[in-house]
PDB file of C-alpha atoms and ligand atoms in Angstrom:
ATOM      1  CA  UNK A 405       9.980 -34.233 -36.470  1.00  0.00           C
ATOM      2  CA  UNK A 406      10.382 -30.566 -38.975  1.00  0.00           C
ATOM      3  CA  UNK A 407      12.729 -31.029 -41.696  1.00  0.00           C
ATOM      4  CA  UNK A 408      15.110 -28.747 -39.968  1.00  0.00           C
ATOM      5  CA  UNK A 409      17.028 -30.039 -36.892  1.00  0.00           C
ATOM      6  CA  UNK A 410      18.595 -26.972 -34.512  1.00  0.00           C
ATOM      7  CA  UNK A 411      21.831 -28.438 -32.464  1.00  0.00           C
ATOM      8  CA  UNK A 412      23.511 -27.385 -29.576  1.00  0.00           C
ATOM      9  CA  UNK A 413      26.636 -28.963 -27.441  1.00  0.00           C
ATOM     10  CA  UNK A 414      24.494 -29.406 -24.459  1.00  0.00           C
ATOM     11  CA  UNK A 415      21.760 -30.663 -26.937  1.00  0.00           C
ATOM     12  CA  UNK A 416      23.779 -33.166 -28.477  1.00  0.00           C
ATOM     13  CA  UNK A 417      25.631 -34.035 -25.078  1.00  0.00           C
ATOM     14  CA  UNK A 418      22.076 -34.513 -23.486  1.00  0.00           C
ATOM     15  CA  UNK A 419      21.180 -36.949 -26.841  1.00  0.00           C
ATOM     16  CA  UNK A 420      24.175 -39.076 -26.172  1.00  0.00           C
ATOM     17  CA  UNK A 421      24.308 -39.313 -22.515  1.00  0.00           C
ATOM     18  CA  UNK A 422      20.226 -40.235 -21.988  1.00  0.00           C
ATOM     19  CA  UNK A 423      17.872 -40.584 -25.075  1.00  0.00           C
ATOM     20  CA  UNK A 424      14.638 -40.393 -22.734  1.00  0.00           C
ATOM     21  CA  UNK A 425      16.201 -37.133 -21.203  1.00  0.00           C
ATOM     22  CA  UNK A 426      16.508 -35.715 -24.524  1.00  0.00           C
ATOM     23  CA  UNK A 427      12.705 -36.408 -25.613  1.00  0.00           C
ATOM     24  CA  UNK A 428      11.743 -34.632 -22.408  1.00  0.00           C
ATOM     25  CA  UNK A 429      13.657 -32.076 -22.536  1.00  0.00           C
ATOM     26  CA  UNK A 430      13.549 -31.296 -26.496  1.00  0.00           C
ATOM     27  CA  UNK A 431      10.801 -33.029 -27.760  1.00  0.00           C
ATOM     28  CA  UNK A 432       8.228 -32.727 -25.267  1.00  0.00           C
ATOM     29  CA  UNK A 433       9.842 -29.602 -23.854  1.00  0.00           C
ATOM     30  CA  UNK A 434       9.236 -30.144 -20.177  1.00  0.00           C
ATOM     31  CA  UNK A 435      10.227 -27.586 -18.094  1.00  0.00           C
ATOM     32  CA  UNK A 436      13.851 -27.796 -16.459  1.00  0.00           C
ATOM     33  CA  UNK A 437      14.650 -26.643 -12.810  1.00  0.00           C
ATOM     34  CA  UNK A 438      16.274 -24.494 -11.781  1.00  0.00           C
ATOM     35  CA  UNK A 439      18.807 -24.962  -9.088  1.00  0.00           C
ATOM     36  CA  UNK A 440      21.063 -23.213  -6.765  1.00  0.00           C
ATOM     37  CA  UNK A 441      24.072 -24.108  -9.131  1.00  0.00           C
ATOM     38  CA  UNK A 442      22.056 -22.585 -12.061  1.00  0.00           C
ATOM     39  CA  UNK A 443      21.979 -19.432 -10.370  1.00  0.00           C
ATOM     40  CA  UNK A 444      25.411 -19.412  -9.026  1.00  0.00           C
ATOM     41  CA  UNK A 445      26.737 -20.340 -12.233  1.00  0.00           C
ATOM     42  CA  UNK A 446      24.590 -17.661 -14.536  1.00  0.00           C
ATOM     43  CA  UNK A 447      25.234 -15.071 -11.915  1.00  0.00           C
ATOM     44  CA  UNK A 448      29.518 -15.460 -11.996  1.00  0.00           C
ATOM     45  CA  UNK A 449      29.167 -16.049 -15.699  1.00  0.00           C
ATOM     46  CA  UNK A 450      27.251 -12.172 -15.599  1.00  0.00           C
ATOM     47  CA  UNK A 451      29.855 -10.781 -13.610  1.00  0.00           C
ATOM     48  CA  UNK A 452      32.468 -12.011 -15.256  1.00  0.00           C
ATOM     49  CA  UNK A 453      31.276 -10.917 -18.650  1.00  0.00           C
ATOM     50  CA  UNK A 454      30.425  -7.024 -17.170  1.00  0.00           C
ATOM     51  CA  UNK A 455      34.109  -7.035 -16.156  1.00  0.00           C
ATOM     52  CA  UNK A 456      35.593  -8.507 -19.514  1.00  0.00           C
ATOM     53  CA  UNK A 457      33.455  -6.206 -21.249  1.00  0.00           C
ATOM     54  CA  UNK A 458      33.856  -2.920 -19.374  1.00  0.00           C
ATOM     55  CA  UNK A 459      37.623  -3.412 -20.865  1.00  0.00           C
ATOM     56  CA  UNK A 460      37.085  -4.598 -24.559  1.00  0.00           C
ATOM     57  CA  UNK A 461      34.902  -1.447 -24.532  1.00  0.00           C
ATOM     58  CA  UNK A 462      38.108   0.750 -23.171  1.00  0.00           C
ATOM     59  CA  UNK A 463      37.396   1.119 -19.487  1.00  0.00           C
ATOM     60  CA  UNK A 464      40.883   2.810 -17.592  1.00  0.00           C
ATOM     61  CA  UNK A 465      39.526   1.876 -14.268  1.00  0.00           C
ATOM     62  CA  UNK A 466      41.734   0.134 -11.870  1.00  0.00           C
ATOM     63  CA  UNK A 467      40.461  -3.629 -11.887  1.00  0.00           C
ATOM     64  CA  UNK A 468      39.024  -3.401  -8.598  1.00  0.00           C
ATOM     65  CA  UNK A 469      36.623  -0.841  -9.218  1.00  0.00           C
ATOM     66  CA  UNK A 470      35.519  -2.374 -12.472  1.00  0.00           C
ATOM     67  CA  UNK A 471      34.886  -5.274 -10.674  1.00  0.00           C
ATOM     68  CA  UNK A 472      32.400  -4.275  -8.005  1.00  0.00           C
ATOM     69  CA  UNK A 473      30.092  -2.507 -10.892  1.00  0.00           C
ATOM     70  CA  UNK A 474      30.008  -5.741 -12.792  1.00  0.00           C
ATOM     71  CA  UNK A 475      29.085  -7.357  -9.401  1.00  0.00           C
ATOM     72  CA  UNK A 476      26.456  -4.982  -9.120  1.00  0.00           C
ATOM     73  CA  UNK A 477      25.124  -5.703 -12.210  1.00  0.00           C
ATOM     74  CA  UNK A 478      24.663  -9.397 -12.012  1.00  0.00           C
ATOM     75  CA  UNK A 479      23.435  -9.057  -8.336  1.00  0.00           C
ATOM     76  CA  UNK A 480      20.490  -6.976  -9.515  1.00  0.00           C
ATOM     77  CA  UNK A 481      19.624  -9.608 -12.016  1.00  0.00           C
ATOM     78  CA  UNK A 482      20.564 -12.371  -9.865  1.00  0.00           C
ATOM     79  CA  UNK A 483      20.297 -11.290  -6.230  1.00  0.00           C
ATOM     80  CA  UNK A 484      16.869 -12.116  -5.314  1.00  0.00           C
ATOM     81  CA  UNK A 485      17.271 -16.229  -5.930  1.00  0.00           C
ATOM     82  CA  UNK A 486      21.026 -15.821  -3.836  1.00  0.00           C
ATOM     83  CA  UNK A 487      21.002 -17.362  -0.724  1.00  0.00           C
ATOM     84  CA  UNK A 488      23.789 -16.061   1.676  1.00  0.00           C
ATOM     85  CA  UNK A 489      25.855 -19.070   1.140  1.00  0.00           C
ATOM     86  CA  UNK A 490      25.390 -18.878  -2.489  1.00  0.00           C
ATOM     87  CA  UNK A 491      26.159 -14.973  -2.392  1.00  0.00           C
ATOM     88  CA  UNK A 492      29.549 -16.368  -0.102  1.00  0.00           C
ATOM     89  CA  UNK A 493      30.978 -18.571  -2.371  1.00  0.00           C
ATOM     90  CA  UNK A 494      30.456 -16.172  -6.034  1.00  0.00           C
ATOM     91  CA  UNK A 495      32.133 -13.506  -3.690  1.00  0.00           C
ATOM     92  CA  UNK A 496      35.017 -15.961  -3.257  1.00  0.00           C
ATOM     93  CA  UNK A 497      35.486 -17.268  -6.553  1.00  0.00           C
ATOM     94  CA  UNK A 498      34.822 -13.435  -8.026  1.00  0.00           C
ATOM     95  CA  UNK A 499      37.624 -12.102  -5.625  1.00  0.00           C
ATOM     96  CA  UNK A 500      40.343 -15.438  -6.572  1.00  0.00           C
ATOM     97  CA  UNK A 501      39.961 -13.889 -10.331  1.00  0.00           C
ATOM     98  CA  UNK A 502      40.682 -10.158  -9.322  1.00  0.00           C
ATOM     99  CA  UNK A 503      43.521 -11.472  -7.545  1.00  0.00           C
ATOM    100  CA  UNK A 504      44.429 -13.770 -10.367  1.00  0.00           C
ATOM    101  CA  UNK A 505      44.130 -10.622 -13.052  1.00  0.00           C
ATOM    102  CA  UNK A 506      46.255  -8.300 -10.976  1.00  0.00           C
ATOM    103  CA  UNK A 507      48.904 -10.754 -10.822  1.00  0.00           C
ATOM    104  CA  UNK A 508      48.548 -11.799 -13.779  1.00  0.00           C
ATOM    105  CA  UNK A 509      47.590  -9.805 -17.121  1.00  0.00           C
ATOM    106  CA  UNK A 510      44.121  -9.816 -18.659  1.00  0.00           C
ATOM    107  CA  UNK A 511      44.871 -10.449 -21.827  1.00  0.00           C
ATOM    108  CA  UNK A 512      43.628  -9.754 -25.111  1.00  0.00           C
ATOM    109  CA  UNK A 513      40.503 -10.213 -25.113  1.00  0.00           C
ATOM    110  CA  UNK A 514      38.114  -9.549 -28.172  1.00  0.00           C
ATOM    111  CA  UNK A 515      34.740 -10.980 -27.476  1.00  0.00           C
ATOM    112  CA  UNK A 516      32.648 -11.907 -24.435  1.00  0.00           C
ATOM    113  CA  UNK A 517      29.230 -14.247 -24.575  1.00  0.00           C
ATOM    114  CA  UNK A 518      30.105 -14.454 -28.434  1.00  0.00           C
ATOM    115  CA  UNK A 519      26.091 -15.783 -29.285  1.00  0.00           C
ATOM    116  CA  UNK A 520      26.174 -17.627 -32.636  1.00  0.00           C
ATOM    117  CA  UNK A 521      23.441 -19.786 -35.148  1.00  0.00           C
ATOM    118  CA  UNK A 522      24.364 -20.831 -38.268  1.00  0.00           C
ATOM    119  CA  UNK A 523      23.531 -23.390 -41.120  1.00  0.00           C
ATOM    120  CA  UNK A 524      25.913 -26.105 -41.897  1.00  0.00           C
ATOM    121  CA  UNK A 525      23.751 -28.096 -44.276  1.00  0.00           C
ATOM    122  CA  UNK A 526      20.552 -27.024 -45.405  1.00  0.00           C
ATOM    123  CA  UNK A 527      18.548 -28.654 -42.449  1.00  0.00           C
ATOM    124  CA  UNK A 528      21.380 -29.038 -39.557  1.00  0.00           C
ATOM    125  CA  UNK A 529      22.352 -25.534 -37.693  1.00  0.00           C
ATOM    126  CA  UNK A 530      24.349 -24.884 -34.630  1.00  0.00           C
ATOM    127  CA  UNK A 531      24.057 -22.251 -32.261  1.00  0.00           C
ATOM    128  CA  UNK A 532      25.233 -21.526 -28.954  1.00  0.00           C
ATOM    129  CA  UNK A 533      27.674 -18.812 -26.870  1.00  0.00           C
ATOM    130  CA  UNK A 534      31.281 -18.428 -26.412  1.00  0.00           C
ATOM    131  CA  UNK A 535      31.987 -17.339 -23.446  1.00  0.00           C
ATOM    132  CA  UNK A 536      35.761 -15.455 -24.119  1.00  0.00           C
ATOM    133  CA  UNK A 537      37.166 -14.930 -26.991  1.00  0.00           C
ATOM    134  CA  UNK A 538      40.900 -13.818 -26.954  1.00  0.00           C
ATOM    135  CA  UNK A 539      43.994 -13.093 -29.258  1.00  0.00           C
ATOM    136  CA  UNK A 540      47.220 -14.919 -27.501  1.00  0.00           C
ATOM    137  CA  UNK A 541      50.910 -12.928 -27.283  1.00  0.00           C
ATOM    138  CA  UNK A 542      51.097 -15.666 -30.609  1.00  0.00           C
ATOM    139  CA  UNK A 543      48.552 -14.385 -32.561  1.00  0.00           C
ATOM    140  CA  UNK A 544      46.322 -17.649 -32.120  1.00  0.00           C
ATOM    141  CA  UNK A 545      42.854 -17.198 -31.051  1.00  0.00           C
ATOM    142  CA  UNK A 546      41.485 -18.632 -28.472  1.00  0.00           C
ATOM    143  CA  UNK A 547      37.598 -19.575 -27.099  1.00  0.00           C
ATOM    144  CA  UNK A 548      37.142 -19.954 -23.230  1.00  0.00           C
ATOM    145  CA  UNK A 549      34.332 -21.510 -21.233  1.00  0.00           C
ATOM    146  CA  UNK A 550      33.697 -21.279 -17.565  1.00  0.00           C
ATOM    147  CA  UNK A 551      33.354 -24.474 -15.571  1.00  0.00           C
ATOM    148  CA  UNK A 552      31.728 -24.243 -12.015  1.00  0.00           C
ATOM    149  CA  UNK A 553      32.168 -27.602 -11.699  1.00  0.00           C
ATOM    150  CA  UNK A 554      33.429 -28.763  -8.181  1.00  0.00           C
ATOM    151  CA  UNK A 555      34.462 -32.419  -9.934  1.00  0.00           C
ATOM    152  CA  UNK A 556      37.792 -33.217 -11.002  1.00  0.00           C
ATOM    153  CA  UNK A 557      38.936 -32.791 -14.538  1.00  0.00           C
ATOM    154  CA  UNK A 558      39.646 -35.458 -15.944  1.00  0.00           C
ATOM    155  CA  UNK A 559      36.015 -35.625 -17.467  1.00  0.00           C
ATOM    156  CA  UNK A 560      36.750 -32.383 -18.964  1.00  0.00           C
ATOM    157  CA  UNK A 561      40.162 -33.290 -20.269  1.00  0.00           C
ATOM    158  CA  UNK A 562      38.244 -36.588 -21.705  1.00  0.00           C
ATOM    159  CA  UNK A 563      35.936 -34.275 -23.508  1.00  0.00           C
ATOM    160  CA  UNK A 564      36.864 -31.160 -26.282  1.00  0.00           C
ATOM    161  CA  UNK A 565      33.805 -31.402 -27.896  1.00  0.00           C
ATOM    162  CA  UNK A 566      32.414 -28.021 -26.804  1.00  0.00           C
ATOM    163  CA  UNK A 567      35.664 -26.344 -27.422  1.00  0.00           C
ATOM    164  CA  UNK A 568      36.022 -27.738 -30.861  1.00  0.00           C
ATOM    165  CA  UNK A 569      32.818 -26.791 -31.787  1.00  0.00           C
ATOM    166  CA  UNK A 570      33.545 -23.001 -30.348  1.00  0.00           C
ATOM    167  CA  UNK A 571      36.853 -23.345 -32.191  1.00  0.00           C
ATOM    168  CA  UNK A 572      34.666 -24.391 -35.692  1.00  0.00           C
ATOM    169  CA  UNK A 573      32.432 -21.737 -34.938  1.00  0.00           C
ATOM    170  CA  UNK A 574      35.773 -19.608 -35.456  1.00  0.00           C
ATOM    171  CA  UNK A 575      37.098 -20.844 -38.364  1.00  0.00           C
ATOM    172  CA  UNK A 576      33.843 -19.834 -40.351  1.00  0.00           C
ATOM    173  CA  UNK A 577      34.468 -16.196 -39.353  1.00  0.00           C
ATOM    174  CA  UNK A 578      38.461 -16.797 -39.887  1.00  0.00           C
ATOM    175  CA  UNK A 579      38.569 -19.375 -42.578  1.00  0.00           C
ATOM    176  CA  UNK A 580      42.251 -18.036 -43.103  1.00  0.00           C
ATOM    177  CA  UNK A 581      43.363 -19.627 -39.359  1.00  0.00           C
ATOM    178  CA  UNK A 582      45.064 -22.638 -39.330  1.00  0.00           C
ATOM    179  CA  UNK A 583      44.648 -23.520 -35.694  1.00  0.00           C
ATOM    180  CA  UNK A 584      42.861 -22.194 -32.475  1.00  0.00           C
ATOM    181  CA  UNK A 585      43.518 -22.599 -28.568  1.00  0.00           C
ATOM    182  CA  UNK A 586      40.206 -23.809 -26.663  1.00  0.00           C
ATOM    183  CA  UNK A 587      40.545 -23.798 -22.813  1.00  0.00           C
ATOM    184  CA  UNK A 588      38.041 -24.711 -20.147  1.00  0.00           C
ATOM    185  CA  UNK A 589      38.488 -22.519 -17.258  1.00  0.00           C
ATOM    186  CA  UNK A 590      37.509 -23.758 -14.030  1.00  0.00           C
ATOM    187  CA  UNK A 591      36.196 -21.177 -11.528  1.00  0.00           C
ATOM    188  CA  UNK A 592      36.087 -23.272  -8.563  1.00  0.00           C
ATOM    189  CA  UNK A 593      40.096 -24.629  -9.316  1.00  0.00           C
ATOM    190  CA  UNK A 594      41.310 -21.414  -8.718  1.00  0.00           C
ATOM    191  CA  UNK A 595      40.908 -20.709 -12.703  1.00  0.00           C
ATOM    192  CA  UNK A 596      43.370 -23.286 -13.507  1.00  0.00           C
ATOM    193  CA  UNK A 597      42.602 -23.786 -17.289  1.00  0.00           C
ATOM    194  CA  UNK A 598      42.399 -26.843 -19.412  1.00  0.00           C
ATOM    195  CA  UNK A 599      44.218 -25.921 -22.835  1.00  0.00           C
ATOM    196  CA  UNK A 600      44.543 -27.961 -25.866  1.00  0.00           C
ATOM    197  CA  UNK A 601      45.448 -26.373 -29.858  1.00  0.00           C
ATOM    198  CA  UNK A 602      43.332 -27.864 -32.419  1.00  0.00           C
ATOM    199  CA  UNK A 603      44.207 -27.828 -35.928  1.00  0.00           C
ATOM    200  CA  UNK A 604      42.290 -26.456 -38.713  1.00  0.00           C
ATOM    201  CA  UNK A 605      41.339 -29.826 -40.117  1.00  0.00           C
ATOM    202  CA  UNK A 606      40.542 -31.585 -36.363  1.00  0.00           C
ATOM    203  CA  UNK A 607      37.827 -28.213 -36.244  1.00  0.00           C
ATOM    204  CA  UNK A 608      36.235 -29.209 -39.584  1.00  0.00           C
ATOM    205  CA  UNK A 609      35.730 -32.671 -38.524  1.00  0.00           C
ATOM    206  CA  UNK A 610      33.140 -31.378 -36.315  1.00  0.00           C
ATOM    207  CA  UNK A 611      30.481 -30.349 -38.492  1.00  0.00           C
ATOM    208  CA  UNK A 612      30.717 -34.119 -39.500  1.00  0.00           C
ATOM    209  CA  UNK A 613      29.839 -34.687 -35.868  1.00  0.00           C
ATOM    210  CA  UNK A 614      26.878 -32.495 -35.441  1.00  0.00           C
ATOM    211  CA  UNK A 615      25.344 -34.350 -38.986  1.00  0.00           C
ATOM    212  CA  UNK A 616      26.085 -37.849 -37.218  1.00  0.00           C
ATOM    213  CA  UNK A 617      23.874 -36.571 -34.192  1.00  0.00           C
ATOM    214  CA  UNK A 618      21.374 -34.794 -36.396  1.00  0.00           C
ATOM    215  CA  UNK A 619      20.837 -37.935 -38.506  1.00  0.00           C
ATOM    216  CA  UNK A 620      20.708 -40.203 -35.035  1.00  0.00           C
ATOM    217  CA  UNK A 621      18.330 -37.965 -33.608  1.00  0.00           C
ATOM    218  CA  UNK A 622      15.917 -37.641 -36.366  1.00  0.00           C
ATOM    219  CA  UNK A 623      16.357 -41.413 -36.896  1.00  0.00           C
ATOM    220  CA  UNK A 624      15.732 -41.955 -32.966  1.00  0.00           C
ATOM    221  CA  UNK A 625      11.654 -43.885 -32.483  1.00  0.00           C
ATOM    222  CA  UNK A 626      12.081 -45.062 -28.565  1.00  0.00           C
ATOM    223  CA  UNK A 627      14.388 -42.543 -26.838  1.00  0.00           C
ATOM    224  CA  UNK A 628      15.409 -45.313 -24.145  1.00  0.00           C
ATOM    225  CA  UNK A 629      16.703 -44.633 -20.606  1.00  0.00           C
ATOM    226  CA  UNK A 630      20.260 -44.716 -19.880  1.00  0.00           C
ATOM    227  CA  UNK A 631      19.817 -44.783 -15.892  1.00  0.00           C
ATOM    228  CA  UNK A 632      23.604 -43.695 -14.668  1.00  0.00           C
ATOM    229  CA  UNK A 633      24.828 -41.703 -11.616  1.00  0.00           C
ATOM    230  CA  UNK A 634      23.766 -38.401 -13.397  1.00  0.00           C
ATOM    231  CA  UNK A 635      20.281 -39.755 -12.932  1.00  0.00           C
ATOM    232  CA  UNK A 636      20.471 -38.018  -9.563  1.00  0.00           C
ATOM    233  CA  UNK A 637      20.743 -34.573 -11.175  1.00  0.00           C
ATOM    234  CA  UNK A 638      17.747 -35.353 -14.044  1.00  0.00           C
ATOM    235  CA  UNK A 639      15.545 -32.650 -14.452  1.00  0.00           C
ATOM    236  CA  UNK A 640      13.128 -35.360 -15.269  1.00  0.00           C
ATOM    237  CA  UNK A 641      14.061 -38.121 -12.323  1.00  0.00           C
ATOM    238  CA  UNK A 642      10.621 -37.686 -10.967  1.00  0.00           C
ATOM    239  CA  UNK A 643       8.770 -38.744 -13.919  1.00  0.00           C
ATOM    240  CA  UNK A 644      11.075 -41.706 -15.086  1.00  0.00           C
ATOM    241  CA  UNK A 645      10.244 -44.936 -13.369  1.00  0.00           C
ATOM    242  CA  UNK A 646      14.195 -46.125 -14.721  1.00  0.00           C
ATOM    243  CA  UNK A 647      15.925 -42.749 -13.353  1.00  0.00           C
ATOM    244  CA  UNK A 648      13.790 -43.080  -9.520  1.00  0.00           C
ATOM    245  CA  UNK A 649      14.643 -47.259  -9.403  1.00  0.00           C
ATOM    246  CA  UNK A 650      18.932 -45.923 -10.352  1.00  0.00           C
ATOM    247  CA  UNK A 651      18.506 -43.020  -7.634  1.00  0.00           C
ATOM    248  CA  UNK A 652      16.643 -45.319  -4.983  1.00  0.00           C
ATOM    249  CA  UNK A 653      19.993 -47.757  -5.368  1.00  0.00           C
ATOM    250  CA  UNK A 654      22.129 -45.277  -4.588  1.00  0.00           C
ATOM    251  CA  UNK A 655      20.796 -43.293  -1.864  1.00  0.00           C
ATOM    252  CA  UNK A 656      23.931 -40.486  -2.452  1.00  0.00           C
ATOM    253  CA  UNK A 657      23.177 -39.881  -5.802  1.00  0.00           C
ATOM    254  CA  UNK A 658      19.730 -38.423  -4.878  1.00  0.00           C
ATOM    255  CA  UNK A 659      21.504 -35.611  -2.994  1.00  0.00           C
ATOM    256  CA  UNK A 660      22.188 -32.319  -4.803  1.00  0.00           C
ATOM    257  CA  UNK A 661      25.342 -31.122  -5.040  1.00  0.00           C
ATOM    258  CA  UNK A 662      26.691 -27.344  -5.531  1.00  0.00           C
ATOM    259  CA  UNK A 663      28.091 -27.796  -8.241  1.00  0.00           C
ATOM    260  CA  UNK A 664      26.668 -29.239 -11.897  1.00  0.00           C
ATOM    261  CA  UNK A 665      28.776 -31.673 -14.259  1.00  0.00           C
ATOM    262  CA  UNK A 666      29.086 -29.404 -16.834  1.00  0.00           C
ATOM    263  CA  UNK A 667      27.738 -25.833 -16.639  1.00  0.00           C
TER     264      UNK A 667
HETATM  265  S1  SF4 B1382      16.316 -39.856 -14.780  1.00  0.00           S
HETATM  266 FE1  SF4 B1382      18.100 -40.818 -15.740  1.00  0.00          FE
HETATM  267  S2  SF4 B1382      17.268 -42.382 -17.102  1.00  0.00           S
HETATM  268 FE2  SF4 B1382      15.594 -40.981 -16.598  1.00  0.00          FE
HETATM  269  S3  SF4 B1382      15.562 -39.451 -18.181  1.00  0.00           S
HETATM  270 FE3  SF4 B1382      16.825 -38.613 -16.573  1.00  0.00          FE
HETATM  271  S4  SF4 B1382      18.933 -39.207 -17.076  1.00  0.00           S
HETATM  272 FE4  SF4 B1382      17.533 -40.516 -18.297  1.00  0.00          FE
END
């Protein structure tokens, strides 16, 4: 293991919820596969960054419009791997946020796919994206992340880790803040958003966090299996003799759903 340990939040999720997943996917670097929700997710994620973009960089156009170039932007990236279905269901979401923005106001936005990597110790960094990054009517920033998620959300609600961390990432460029909005945003709830404030000392208590992990993971000899429902959506299922014997007991969890846990 190098000295130097580079963390993520889907890293660090990935460490917590299955130790053998994590030494596949991090130590051994085995190759992850891509699926239908990959591509649906990365290509409404595109478009939606085109569109938030076009403004922060001053576009006058009427939403619409805007729109239909940022679609046209993702879909030559993306189009090839889009199955009709797939292609069905981003134009539906897609057109539920143009009719959510023109009833609604688009807000402030500063920042789209904010990418950051930094140091917090000498041998622990972070680094990751931020999806939107806006100014509220109250002056209080605020980071955004998509959700494609067709699940409920009450494992979301359960779970601010990733906006925390977006909201520490923050606080180093602000360190005069004393609080930040995180929402999760979830395209396929008709953009309902999850919102919670977090203060400035709840943010700091992350980078505690990420050492915790960093220490467990460099401390970490066996990486054992943690066979649970997710199992079924493993990149790695068909190599781990604990993930097949969890799938083969649960016949439904073998089939793929449109729609990932977390992306
Ligand atoms: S199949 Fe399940 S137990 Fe095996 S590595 Fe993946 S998540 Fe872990």
């Amino acid at each position: 293991m190098s000295d130097h340990i580079k963390l993520s939040v889907s890293k660090t999720k990935c460490f917590k919820q299955c130790k053998k997943q994590y030494h596949y996917a991090y130590v051994l670097k085995f190759p992850k596969k891509e699926r239908n929700y990959h591509v649906t997710g990365s290509f409404c994620h595109k478009v939606l960054e085109e569109f938030h973009q076009a403004y922060i960089d001053g576009c006058v156009l009427p939403y619409n419009v805007t729109m239909t170039q940022a679609w046209k932007t993702a879909w030559a990236e993306f189009g090839a791997k889009m199955t009709p279905d797939m292609k069905r269901e981003c134009w539906d979401l897609i057109n539920g946020y143009l009719r959510k923005v023109s009833r609604e106001k688009l807000g402030n936005i500063l920042a789209v796919e904010q990418k950051f990597e930094f140091n917090i110790t000498e041998t622990v960094s972070i680094r990751g994206g931020i999806d939107k990054v806006t100014l509220d009517d109250d002056n209080v920033l605020r980071v955004s992340d998509y959700k494609t998620t067709k699940k409920g959300k009450k494992y979301l609600q359960d779970d601010m880790f990733q906006l925390m961390t977006y909201g520490y990432v923050l606080l180093q460029e602000h360190p005069e803040i004393d609080k930040i909005r995180g929402s999760y945003i979830l395209l396929r709830h008709d953009f309902e958003e999850i919102t919670r404030e977090f203060s400035r000392e709840q943010l700091l208590g992350i980078k505690q966090q990420f050492l915790d992990y960093a220490q467990s993971i460099n401390e970490e000899t066996e990486f054992p299996a943690n066979p649970t429902v997710l199992c079924g959506w493993c990149d790695h299922v068909d190599i781990c003799e604990e993930g097949r014997a969890k799938v083969a007991s649960n016949p439904a969890t073998s089939k793929s759903i449109f729609g990932e846990v977390g992306y």
